[in-house]
XYZ file of C-alpha atoms in Angstrom:
732
model
C -5.373 1.552 -17.813
C -5.193 -1.480 -15.525
C -2.970 -0.833 -12.500
C -2.931 -4.351 -10.955
C -2.169 -7.651 -12.655
C -2.817 -10.070 -9.792
C -5.902 -10.817 -7.737
C -6.206 -8.290 -4.906
C -8.055 -9.602 -1.860
C -7.454 -6.629 0.440
C -9.236 -3.291 0.326
C -5.951 -1.417 -0.057
C -3.398 -1.354 -2.878
C -0.191 0.608 -3.517
C 0.138 1.769 -7.129
C 3.769 2.076 -8.188
C 5.571 3.202 -11.347
C 3.898 6.606 -11.433
C 5.585 9.679 -12.908
C 6.231 12.588 -10.565
C 3.898 15.577 -11.067
C 1.761 13.579 -13.545
C -2.032 13.863 -12.933
C -3.946 10.583 -12.442
C -7.397 9.392 -11.411
C -8.310 5.911 -10.129
C -11.325 3.588 -9.871
C -11.879 0.059 -8.514
C -13.788 -2.903 -9.992
C -14.852 -5.922 -7.904
C -14.715 -9.531 -9.163
C -16.415 -12.546 -7.571
C -15.485 -16.242 -7.531
C -17.503 -16.826 -10.673
C -15.305 -14.384 -12.542
C -18.035 -11.794 -12.952
C -16.941 -8.149 -12.774
C -18.921 -5.370 -11.101
C -19.507 -1.900 -12.394
C -16.514 0.447 -11.743
C -16.566 2.625 -8.618
C -16.735 6.388 -8.877
C -13.482 8.041 -9.928
C -11.192 9.457 -7.264
C -10.860 12.625 -9.297
C -7.619 14.192 -10.461
C -4.619 13.431 -8.186
C -1.068 14.711 -8.780
C 1.710 12.199 -8.035
C 4.053 13.990 -5.609
C 5.471 13.496 -2.164
C 3.217 14.519 0.729
C 5.091 17.184 2.649
C 4.255 18.584 6.079
C 6.626 21.194 7.497
C 8.158 20.237 10.843
C 6.266 21.003 14.048
C 7.387 20.888 17.694
C 5.006 20.256 20.588
C 6.700 21.552 23.740
C 5.274 21.124 27.242
C 4.152 24.294 29.013
C 6.763 23.836 31.759
C 9.498 24.767 29.275
C 8.040 28.269 28.864
C 10.043 29.125 31.985
C 13.666 28.326 32.704
C 14.375 24.776 33.843
C 16.117 25.144 37.209
C 18.305 22.312 38.559
C 20.932 21.985 41.260
C 24.514 21.121 40.368
C 24.980 17.349 40.374
C 21.384 16.593 39.348
C 20.283 15.099 36.027
C 17.870 17.008 33.787
C 15.987 16.017 30.640
C 14.733 18.209 27.771
C 11.988 16.538 25.740
C 9.500 17.479 22.996
C 7.187 15.783 20.496
C 8.182 16.196 16.817
C 5.945 15.978 13.733
C 6.418 16.322 9.952
C 6.518 14.496 6.626
C 8.989 13.228 5.739
C 10.230 12.507 9.269
C 12.316 15.546 10.302
C 15.944 15.352 11.348
C 16.546 16.472 14.932
C 19.397 18.718 16.102
C 20.194 20.020 19.599
C 22.378 23.153 19.772
C 23.962 25.229 22.535
C 25.937 28.429 22.011
C 25.780 27.917 18.247
C 27.399 24.466 18.391
C 25.556 21.205 17.738
C 25.512 18.914 20.775
C 26.995 15.435 20.389
C 26.902 12.511 22.791
C 29.493 12.470 25.574
C 30.019 10.825 28.954
C 27.395 13.072 30.559
C 25.259 13.874 27.499
C 22.799 11.438 25.939
C 20.720 12.032 22.799
C 17.621 9.819 22.929
C 15.875 11.052 19.801
C 13.299 8.917 17.977
C 11.250 9.616 14.832
C 8.605 11.370 16.915
C 10.438 12.506 20.051
C 13.422 14.763 20.658
C 15.134 14.048 23.964
C 18.369 15.357 25.497
C 19.571 14.048 28.884
C 22.321 15.852 30.819
C 23.706 13.890 33.771
C 25.402 15.314 36.871
C 24.863 18.901 35.761
C 27.673 21.400 36.264
C 27.720 25.178 36.021
C 28.526 25.349 32.277
C 25.495 23.174 31.444
C 23.278 26.190 32.131
C 22.252 28.454 29.265
C 20.001 28.431 26.223
C 19.427 25.168 24.341
C 17.953 25.199 20.840
C 15.913 22.304 19.435
C 16.025 22.467 15.622
C 14.063 20.083 13.346
C 14.319 20.048 9.539
C 12.790 18.345 6.508
C 12.219 19.307 2.865
C 9.171 21.320 3.938
C 11.238 23.685 6.060
C 12.569 23.905 9.566
C 11.344 24.776 13.063
C 13.209 25.670 16.236
C 12.389 26.366 19.888
C 14.525 27.713 22.720
C 14.745 26.132 26.175
C 16.549 27.950 28.969
C 18.302 25.989 31.713
C 19.671 27.422 34.944
C 22.129 25.306 36.966
C 22.411 26.462 40.555
C 26.003 26.049 41.706
C 28.770 27.840 43.469
C 29.939 30.874 41.432
C 33.208 30.715 39.537
C 36.368 32.458 40.617
C 36.434 36.258 40.217
C 38.100 37.474 37.054
C 41.769 38.083 37.766
C 44.306 39.132 38.385
C 43.699 40.725 41.798
C 45.099 44.265 41.636
C 47.109 45.367 44.680
C 47.782 49.073 45.103
C 48.336 51.717 47.752
C 50.890 49.486 49.506
C 52.505 50.775 52.722
C 54.300 48.938 55.537
C 51.009 48.000 57.227
C 48.169 48.359 54.717
C 47.172 48.008 51.074
C 44.108 48.035 48.806
C 42.951 45.279 46.460
C 40.380 45.136 43.648
C 38.994 42.450 41.340
C 36.347 41.769 38.684
C 33.100 39.727 39.012
C 33.223 36.025 38.024
C 32.191 35.077 34.493
C 30.000 32.276 35.907
C 27.675 33.456 38.683
C 26.361 29.953 39.502
C 22.864 30.741 38.240
C 22.214 33.563 40.715
C 23.527 37.006 41.565
C 26.700 37.100 43.639
C 25.633 38.486 47.018
C 29.071 39.250 48.450
C 32.741 38.261 48.480
C 34.924 36.692 51.171
C 38.481 38.080 51.288
C 41.250 35.973 52.839
C 45.004 36.331 53.266
C 48.019 34.251 54.234
C 51.692 34.860 54.720
C 53.881 33.137 52.129
C 55.715 31.348 54.941
C 52.457 29.783 56.222
C 49.804 27.492 54.796
C 46.787 28.685 56.802
C 44.372 31.240 55.294
C 42.854 33.935 57.530
C 39.552 35.718 56.811
C 40.115 39.453 56.344
C 36.495 40.380 55.655
C 33.616 37.830 55.456
C 31.080 39.979 53.599
C 32.404 42.437 50.997
C 29.661 43.766 48.700
C 31.931 45.837 46.435
C 34.745 44.895 44.061
C 37.507 46.387 46.211
C 38.726 46.429 49.809
C 41.252 48.363 51.894
C 43.222 45.989 54.132
C 44.938 47.264 57.288
C 46.866 45.922 60.289
C 49.475 44.128 58.184
C 52.930 43.362 59.609
C 55.809 45.439 58.176
C 58.203 43.390 56.045
C 55.888 40.339 55.772
C 54.985 38.906 52.366
C 51.255 38.208 51.839
C 49.006 36.443 49.342
C 45.344 37.480 49.030
C 42.384 35.618 47.566
C 38.733 36.520 46.898
C 35.875 33.993 47.118
C 32.424 34.937 45.748
C 29.273 33.903 47.571
C 25.765 33.912 46.125
C 22.112 34.056 47.089
C 19.660 31.575 45.561
C 15.902 31.976 45.839
C 14.304 29.324 48.054
C 12.467 26.492 46.325
C 10.481 23.486 47.506
C 9.509 20.737 45.070
C 7.502 17.774 46.465
C 7.783 14.618 44.371
C 4.011 13.974 44.621
C 0.890 15.903 45.629
C -0.492 13.163 47.881
C 0.767 10.203 49.884
C -1.214 7.276 51.292
C -0.442 5.219 54.375
C -2.368 2.427 56.029
C -3.196 3.014 59.686
C -0.555 1.342 61.863
C 2.167 1.575 59.211
C 5.039 4.075 58.810
C 5.242 6.895 56.251
C 8.319 8.851 55.154
C 8.035 11.860 52.824
C 11.240 13.347 51.355
C 10.779 16.832 49.898
C 13.687 18.408 47.932
C 14.470 22.025 48.905
C 16.955 24.563 47.566
C 18.240 28.005 48.428
C 21.320 29.889 49.626
C 21.786 30.877 52.342
C 20.190 27.689 53.614
C 16.457 28.454 53.904
C 14.457 28.236 57.114
C 12.018 25.317 56.784
C 8.676 25.061 58.604
C 5.863 22.486 58.406
C 2.181 23.082 59.171
C -0.770 20.666 59.238
C -4.200 21.952 58.269
C -2.981 25.510 58.844
C -1.514 24.885 62.318
C 2.191 24.559 63.127
C 3.118 20.862 63.092
C 3.706 19.556 66.607
C 6.626 17.158 66.593
C 6.586 14.110 68.842
C 8.508 10.870 69.127
C 6.070 9.489 66.543
C 5.833 12.455 64.166
C 9.008 14.411 63.428
C 10.780 16.450 60.747
C 14.484 16.297 59.889
C 16.313 18.666 57.535
C 19.472 18.214 55.457
C 21.252 20.454 52.962
C 18.878 19.629 50.085
C 15.957 17.730 51.662
C 13.350 18.087 54.399
C 11.828 14.808 55.582
C 8.545 14.141 57.415
C 8.445 10.797 59.242
C 5.217 9.384 60.700
C 5.483 6.157 62.697
C 2.467 3.907 63.385
C 0.128 6.210 61.466
C -3.274 6.976 62.958
C -6.442 8.335 61.407
C -5.659 11.795 62.785
C -2.397 11.963 60.794
C -4.325 12.482 57.570
C -4.682 16.017 56.260
C -3.003 18.810 54.304
C 0.658 19.442 55.129
C 2.304 22.688 53.996
C 6.085 23.135 53.702
C 7.385 26.730 53.806
C 10.977 27.681 52.952
C 12.381 31.200 53.278
C 15.676 33.084 53.101
C 16.824 36.625 52.287
C 15.280 36.523 48.792
C 11.761 35.503 49.836
C 9.715 32.431 50.612
C 7.978 29.567 48.795
C 5.260 27.120 49.881
C 4.131 23.693 48.752
C 1.345 21.443 50.000
C 1.034 17.667 50.102
C -1.935 15.606 51.225
C -1.539 12.626 53.524
C -4.351 10.071 53.172
C -4.708 7.520 55.977
C -6.237 4.219 54.886
C -8.472 2.469 57.457
C -11.939 1.007 57.866
C -14.575 3.733 57.349
C -16.391 5.517 60.155
C -20.115 5.033 60.880
C -22.653 6.489 58.442
C -23.893 9.912 59.450
C -27.242 9.653 61.282
C -29.948 9.684 62.218
C -31.463 6.998 59.980
C -34.565 8.412 58.308
C -37.721 6.244 58.138
C -40.043 6.857 55.163
C -42.924 5.125 53.333
C -43.836 2.974 56.331
C -46.407 0.215 55.603
C -47.526 -3.044 57.248
C -44.775 -5.070 55.483
C -42.095 -2.607 54.366
C -40.199 0.525 55.221
C -37.697 2.732 53.388
C -34.488 3.685 55.177
C -32.061 6.504 54.202
C -28.862 7.856 55.743
C -25.815 10.002 54.967
C -22.343 8.666 54.066
C -19.732 8.491 56.844
C -17.625 11.567 57.539
C -14.439 9.453 57.326
C -14.360 7.098 54.334
C -11.107 5.332 55.284
C -9.154 7.039 52.537
C -10.997 5.463 49.578
C -14.535 5.336 48.128
C -17.264 3.363 49.978
C -18.061 0.195 48.034
C -21.226 -0.875 49.892
C -23.237 -0.752 53.145
C -24.446 -3.555 55.450
C -27.966 -3.044 56.902
C -29.127 -5.043 59.961
C -32.410 -5.276 61.913
C -33.854 -6.756 65.119
C -37.321 -6.739 66.644
C -37.674 -5.323 70.132
C -38.409 -8.721 71.670
C -34.897 -10.085 70.930
C -31.313 -9.003 71.277
C -30.068 -10.686 68.090
C -29.344 -8.688 64.967
C -29.930 -10.163 61.528
C -28.548 -8.955 58.216
C -31.101 -7.354 55.918
C -28.611 -6.751 53.088
C -24.810 -6.775 52.922
C -24.517 -5.303 49.417
C -26.315 -1.957 49.596
C -24.599 0.335 47.090
C -26.591 3.503 47.812
C -27.574 5.448 50.937
C -31.172 4.251 50.803
C -32.865 0.822 51.090
C -36.431 -0.429 51.023
C -36.816 -3.217 53.585
C -39.633 -5.668 52.697
C -41.193 -8.840 54.186
C -41.631 -7.352 57.651
C -44.176 -8.858 60.058
C -47.317 -6.799 60.461
C -47.580 -5.301 63.927
C -44.015 -6.180 64.945
C -41.896 -3.399 66.392
C -38.378 -3.211 64.909
C -35.197 -1.441 65.964
C -33.567 0.342 63.020
C -30.286 -1.191 64.086
C -26.934 -0.465 62.585
C -25.899 0.450 59.095
C -22.227 -0.278 58.448
C -20.192 1.176 55.609
C -18.016 -1.569 54.208
C -15.190 -1.834 51.750
C -14.656 -5.216 50.143
C -10.906 -5.631 50.373
C -8.464 -8.289 49.221
C -4.740 -7.722 49.788
C -2.627 -7.348 46.628
C -1.361 -10.550 45.014
C 0.939 -11.144 42.066
C 2.475 -13.946 40.049
C 5.555 -13.772 37.825
C 7.198 -16.020 35.287
C 9.785 -18.339 36.955
C 12.447 -16.761 34.714
C 12.361 -13.691 36.965
C 13.536 -15.757 39.940
C 17.047 -15.361 38.533
C 18.905 -12.282 37.313
C 17.888 -11.220 33.801
C 21.088 -10.855 31.755
C 21.059 -8.867 28.494
C 23.541 -7.104 26.244
C 23.698 -3.327 25.911
C 21.343 -2.112 23.158
C 18.762 -4.879 23.657
C 15.197 -4.444 24.983
C 13.924 -6.190 28.106
C 10.488 -6.521 29.762
C 9.588 -6.977 33.427
C 6.056 -8.333 33.885
C 3.770 -9.507 36.692
C 0.068 -10.188 37.187
C -1.972 -7.902 39.484
C -4.811 -9.015 41.777
C -6.622 -7.425 44.725
C -9.702 -5.465 45.806
C -9.860 -2.577 45.390
C -7.614 -2.771 42.314
C -4.071 -2.117 43.595
C -1.972 0.748 42.342
C 1.245 -0.475 40.704
C 4.519 1.427 41.001
C 7.898 0.518 39.545
C 11.075 1.453 41.403
C 14.757 1.175 40.547
C 16.697 1.285 43.763
C 14.912 3.926 45.850
C 13.711 6.015 42.889
C 10.369 5.578 41.168
C 10.645 4.774 37.458
C 9.060 7.329 35.120
C 8.050 7.121 31.464
C 10.694 8.404 29.039
C 11.830 7.929 25.461
C 13.355 4.516 26.295
C 11.304 3.442 29.302
C 7.587 2.623 29.037
C 5.270 1.701 31.906
C 2.341 -0.268 30.466
C 0.372 -1.101 33.601
C -3.270 -2.208 33.392
C -5.755 -3.179 36.113
C -4.592 -6.795 35.979
C -1.019 -6.620 34.696
C 2.096 -4.581 35.481
C 4.592 -4.265 32.618
C 7.840 -2.312 32.399
C 9.585 -2.100 28.999
C 13.164 -0.789 28.708
C 14.389 -0.271 25.142
C 17.975 0.078 23.910
C 19.348 -0.906 27.324
C 22.421 0.908 28.583
C 24.715 0.234 31.494
C 22.755 2.229 34.069
C 19.595 0.201 33.333
C 21.114 -2.725 35.241
C 20.324 -3.160 38.924
C 17.480 -3.975 41.287
C 13.916 -3.196 40.188
C 10.913 -3.452 42.497
C 7.206 -3.636 41.681
C 5.075 -2.346 44.577
C 1.342 -3.130 44.578
C -0.738 -1.190 47.128
C -4.365 -1.001 48.209
C -6.160 -0.374 51.506
C -5.598 -3.976 52.591
C -1.817 -3.762 52.370
C 1.018 -3.905 49.910
C 3.008 -6.487 47.970
C 6.603 -6.134 46.783
C 8.018 -8.113 43.844
C 11.785 -7.835 43.209
C 13.514 -8.125 39.829
C 17.244 -8.196 39.123
C 18.701 -7.081 35.777
C 22.311 -7.197 34.593
C 23.281 -5.244 31.447
C 26.540 -6.414 29.898
C 28.476 -3.378 28.731
C 31.661 -1.441 29.190
C 32.053 -0.153 32.753
C 30.916 3.314 33.712
C 33.274 6.076 34.809
C 35.085 5.556 38.088
C 33.462 7.231 41.067
C 34.943 10.648 41.655
C 36.471 12.806 42.556
C 39.872 11.786 41.226
C 41.850 12.914 44.265
C 45.404 14.215 43.921
C 47.544 14.184 47.066
C 51.172 14.288 48.224
C 52.046 16.753 45.447
C 55.704 17.692 45.057
C 57.609 19.238 42.176
C 58.051 15.888 40.408
C 55.476 13.401 41.731
C 51.974 13.010 43.148
C 49.526 10.316 44.265
C 46.127 9.576 42.656
C 43.146 7.829 44.258
C 39.571 7.123 43.151
C 36.647 4.757 43.751
C 35.484 1.860 41.527
C 32.708 2.588 39.001
C 29.162 2.538 40.282
C 28.287 0.401 37.243
C 30.756 -2.361 36.390
C 29.014 -3.274 33.106
C 28.002 -6.694 34.406
C 31.584 -7.973 34.720
C 34.329 -7.478 37.268
C 36.819 -4.650 36.718
C 40.111 -6.211 35.583
C 42.290 -3.072 35.756
C 42.480 0.669 35.209
C 44.221 2.789 32.570
C 45.788 6.008 33.864
C 46.670 8.862 31.509
C 48.044 12.384 31.883
C 48.335 15.504 29.786
C 49.787 18.940 30.268
C 47.121 21.637 30.177
C 49.023 23.333 27.360
C 48.656 20.216 25.158
C 45.763 18.182 23.766
C 47.436 14.764 23.581
C 47.050 12.245 26.427
C 49.987 10.086 27.518
C 49.625 6.680 29.204
C 51.027 6.674 32.734
C 49.993 3.086 33.540
C 48.041 0.676 31.331
C 47.444 -2.069 33.898
C 46.788 -0.579 37.336
C 45.158 -3.179 39.593
C 44.365 -0.890 42.552
C 42.317 2.301 42.948
C 45.411 4.354 43.722
C 48.671 5.104 41.936
C 51.846 7.131 42.512
C 52.864 9.169 39.446
C 56.557 10.079 39.165
C 58.941 11.775 36.715
C 56.752 14.848 36.309
C 58.187 18.208 35.259
C 58.632 20.867 37.916
C 56.218 23.781 37.507
C 54.119 22.107 34.777
C 50.333 21.899 35.125
C 48.801 18.446 34.548
C 45.371 16.827 34.250
C 44.996 13.115 34.967
C 42.244 10.695 33.994
C 41.362 7.117 34.905
C 39.378 4.557 32.869
C 38.060 1.247 34.193
C 38.388 -1.856 32.007
C 36.314 -5.057 32.007
C 36.085 -7.879 29.485
C 33.612 -5.855 27.379
C 35.854 -2.843 26.903
C 37.143 0.406 28.360
C 34.792 2.733 30.225
C 34.415 6.503 30.144
C 37.210 8.506 31.787
C 37.118 10.237 35.144
C 39.189 13.426 34.969
C 40.964 15.301 37.732
C 41.172 19.012 38.293
C 44.384 20.653 36.999
C 47.344 20.518 39.380
C 50.687 22.341 39.244
C 53.794 20.354 40.159
C 55.343 22.230 43.028
C 56.156 21.541 46.628
C 53.459 22.413 49.153
C 56.096 24.111 51.295
C 58.966 26.613 50.885
C 62.637 26.555 51.910
C 63.286 27.453 55.539
C 64.409 30.823 56.854
C 67.978 31.745 57.752
C 69.585 30.404 60.978
C 70.093 33.025 63.695
C 72.570 34.200 66.357
C 75.820 32.825 64.911
C 78.752 32.618 67.384
C 82.398 31.473 66.932
C 84.159 29.666 69.833
C 87.209 27.480 70.479
C 89.513 29.264 68.013
C 92.867 27.567 67.290
C 95.440 27.943 64.517
C 93.614 25.391 62.294
C 90.015 25.161 63.595
C 87.009 27.080 64.918
C 83.609 25.996 66.317
C 80.488 27.655 64.803
C 77.265 27.739 66.905
C 73.796 29.015 65.864
C 70.045 28.904 66.617
C 67.214 27.509 64.484
C 65.482 29.715 61.863
C 62.277 31.519 62.809
C 60.340 29.615 60.107
C 60.799 26.040 58.943
C 58.962 26.680 55.624
C 56.224 24.200 56.481
C 58.554 21.178 56.422
C 60.916 19.771 59.026
C 64.514 20.984 58.786
C 66.653 18.008 57.787
C 70.078 19.626 58.189
C 72.377 22.642 57.898
C 75.131 23.723 55.504
C 78.181 25.469 56.985
C 80.236 27.731 54.663
C 83.464 29.749 55.139
C 85.234 32.430 53.175
C 88.881 33.535 53.502
C 89.364 37.288 53.605
C 91.878 36.816 50.833
C 89.331 34.954 48.663
C 86.007 35.773 46.983
C 84.161 32.412 47.008
C 82.288 30.679 49.774
C 83.434 27.118 50.496
C 81.276 24.375 51.994
C 82.758 23.080 55.244
C 80.662 19.938 55.925
C 80.724 16.899 53.672
C 77.869 15.219 55.552
C 74.546 16.724 56.610
C 74.811 18.604 59.923
C 71.848 18.082 62.244
C 73.253 19.714 65.422
C 73.299 23.461 66.110
C 77.138 23.551 66.227
C 79.959 22.427 63.956
C 83.761 22.406 64.346
C 85.442 23.666 61.165
C 88.934 22.190 60.699
C 91.697 22.505 58.124
C 92.034 26.265 58.465
C 95.274 28.054 57.562
C 97.099 29.629 60.488
C 96.916 33.421 60.693
C 94.280 33.598 57.934
C 91.046 35.439 58.712
C 87.709 33.753 58.041
C 83.982 34.567 58.066
C 81.214 31.962 58.289
C 77.518 31.609 57.353
C 74.879 28.875 57.840
C 71.962 27.739 55.609
C 69.065 25.481 56.676
C 67.652 22.740 54.424
C 64.194 21.068 54.269
C 62.267 19.023 51.687
C 61.791 22.132 49.526
C 65.530 22.806 49.363
C 68.155 25.063 50.901
C 67.008 28.360 52.382
C 68.690 31.744 52.386
C 72.007 31.830 54.271
C 72.364 33.644 57.577
C 74.233 36.943 57.823
C 77.954 36.196 57.897
C 80.041 36.406 61.075
C 82.821 38.973 61.532
C 86.257 37.945 60.257
C 88.257 35.995 62.872
C 91.955 34.944 62.720
C 92.911 31.273 62.969
C 95.628 31.202 65.696
C 96.385 29.607 69.025
C 95.485 31.653 72.099
C 98.457 33.533 73.905
C 98.752 34.110 77.663
C 100.555 37.249 79.315
C 102.218 36.775 82.833
C 100.499 38.231 85.864
C 101.957 40.708 88.415
C 104.348 39.345 91.126
C 102.976 39.297 94.649
C 104.509 39.685 98.137
C 107.683 41.391 96.861
C 110.183 42.049 99.726
C 113.978 42.877 100.309
C 116.077 39.967 101.342
C 119.610 41.567 101.549
C 121.500 44.840 100.837
C 125.158 45.774 100.193
C 127.031 48.870 99.163
C 126.211 48.377 95.530
C 123.304 45.781 95.414
C 119.846 44.807 96.792
C 118.443 41.267 96.837
C 114.611 40.960 96.314
C 112.197 37.994 96.691
C 108.495 37.454 95.736
C 105.753 34.812 96.137
C 105.032 34.480 92.384
C 102.489 35.908 89.896
C 98.800 36.150 90.220
């Protein structure tokens, strides 16, 4: 049966309209321009019409056979090649749940590659990831373990307090659910009095889950807290195995390190401790050790070893520094062989120091002993031997110098004029950065974005050749915008070509953390930083939302905030809230930046009770109350006092002052004569009114009375039969 009804000029044809599972065989007949047909080809044999099915396969790099270890805050990528017919579907799972894209999670799967990117890793990103691929032929899965090194979580509560006496107690707790990727080495126990805000370390290194605390003050109220600490094995991970520097130029090598406690870092060069000078020095930070070499010399080349060690052990890594310079002299002596009247064969050994790259050629010179001038025999000798011909018979020659020579041309590059301006594209589009490459020896080409070298990935392809540098970025996203740099390097120098790219998209998340300050029981202040990526357009405003931790719904606090700070009011006392902020540009609303939970309560407590009450100046309708300040202010300045009185005949306390009293005395008026009164004082700060003082004894409201004194200088003035007259000077 004829399968084609048109002239076929290609050597391939798709036969359609077949019936599934039906058996067919095929043959082909050729026809020329004259319309003559050839003999049929041999039959293909019996073929069953059915879909070609290959079960899914996963090709995983060997590095994933061990756990992928990253520090908190770093970005990690899980990637594997995927095969199968039909093309398998790709699923990433963690803890039994399929992973979907989020602000920090990106799925960059293609038909032949499975790729998961996790940005700014946090503790919960550690664990086992499952890559599952499926098609009609079956399914295949592999496990990848990830360990995120971070601070451990809080110990499991509550803290149990027992064995309490007036000066000691015991506490116990449970280990944290999240250990930060490493065993908890010990716990730090702290305490504070409820009337103070400062925490004091009770014990800095507790290796059990309980502690007996002594030397407490009788009657004081305490709060205790437990902070886990951990030990992380040291690690050192150089970004490259070798670095090149031209003599006279500077070199800086940053090597990431990890470990807790902070590891001890040492550098050696060729097996000897590195001697630091003003030109060669090492600086260490929390996560990096940096070697800096200024004005590099030939002697700076060699093998450098970085050793890091802490309580859990030590790790080493080695990098090679190659110094690029003109080569040293060939190794002598020059050997003379096959000497004849007109020719001689010379041979020598390559130079000990090649200048950091292969020798391209040698220059051979000669002179006869009657002159002092050297002449070039050959400037393009590629080997370490040369037959010199056309010599004069009987003339004595000096073997002269043989110079190793590299033919060098500094790197050069040309770009399309379009790259002189910023390349502007929309999110989701593909863009190329391209430049020509020239130089001898052929320069190495490296692409950088900011200070980081660009690497091949599912969306980014580096297609450099000897004469062209090409960077292709597919499905552009916001973070692909920025400054790119092409660096061309050879022994003659380097050339830098800048490129600027702007990706138009929604803005990224605001820079964290979202800081919460000035917290009281009904308001707080928020502050944040603008997004690192503005999406190619200026940020017009921010949207601020809140939600109570007991609810899932978000409520808009402000939909048009122009600044990077905001004061939130009308919050509910004692409720726990989470806030989030989203930047807005003309292309849309960016991802949210969330805060940590915060409970609405004052950061201070009411003050203590005033002390040493005293009543003076008592009259029939008034008394003056005096007192001293409380021992504790509650962490906030005392703004005033409340004076109260109670009549012995009554049961209720009555406030005496209508306005806030700021002095340490107050005259109470309007008392009823001959009634007895007691008084008490309460202090007030921003947290409220504190406990009242102990009341005074009852005192009667009455005017003071005065009794006469004794007469003085009493003497007899006159006497009669029945009377005596007396006189005195008056009373005392």
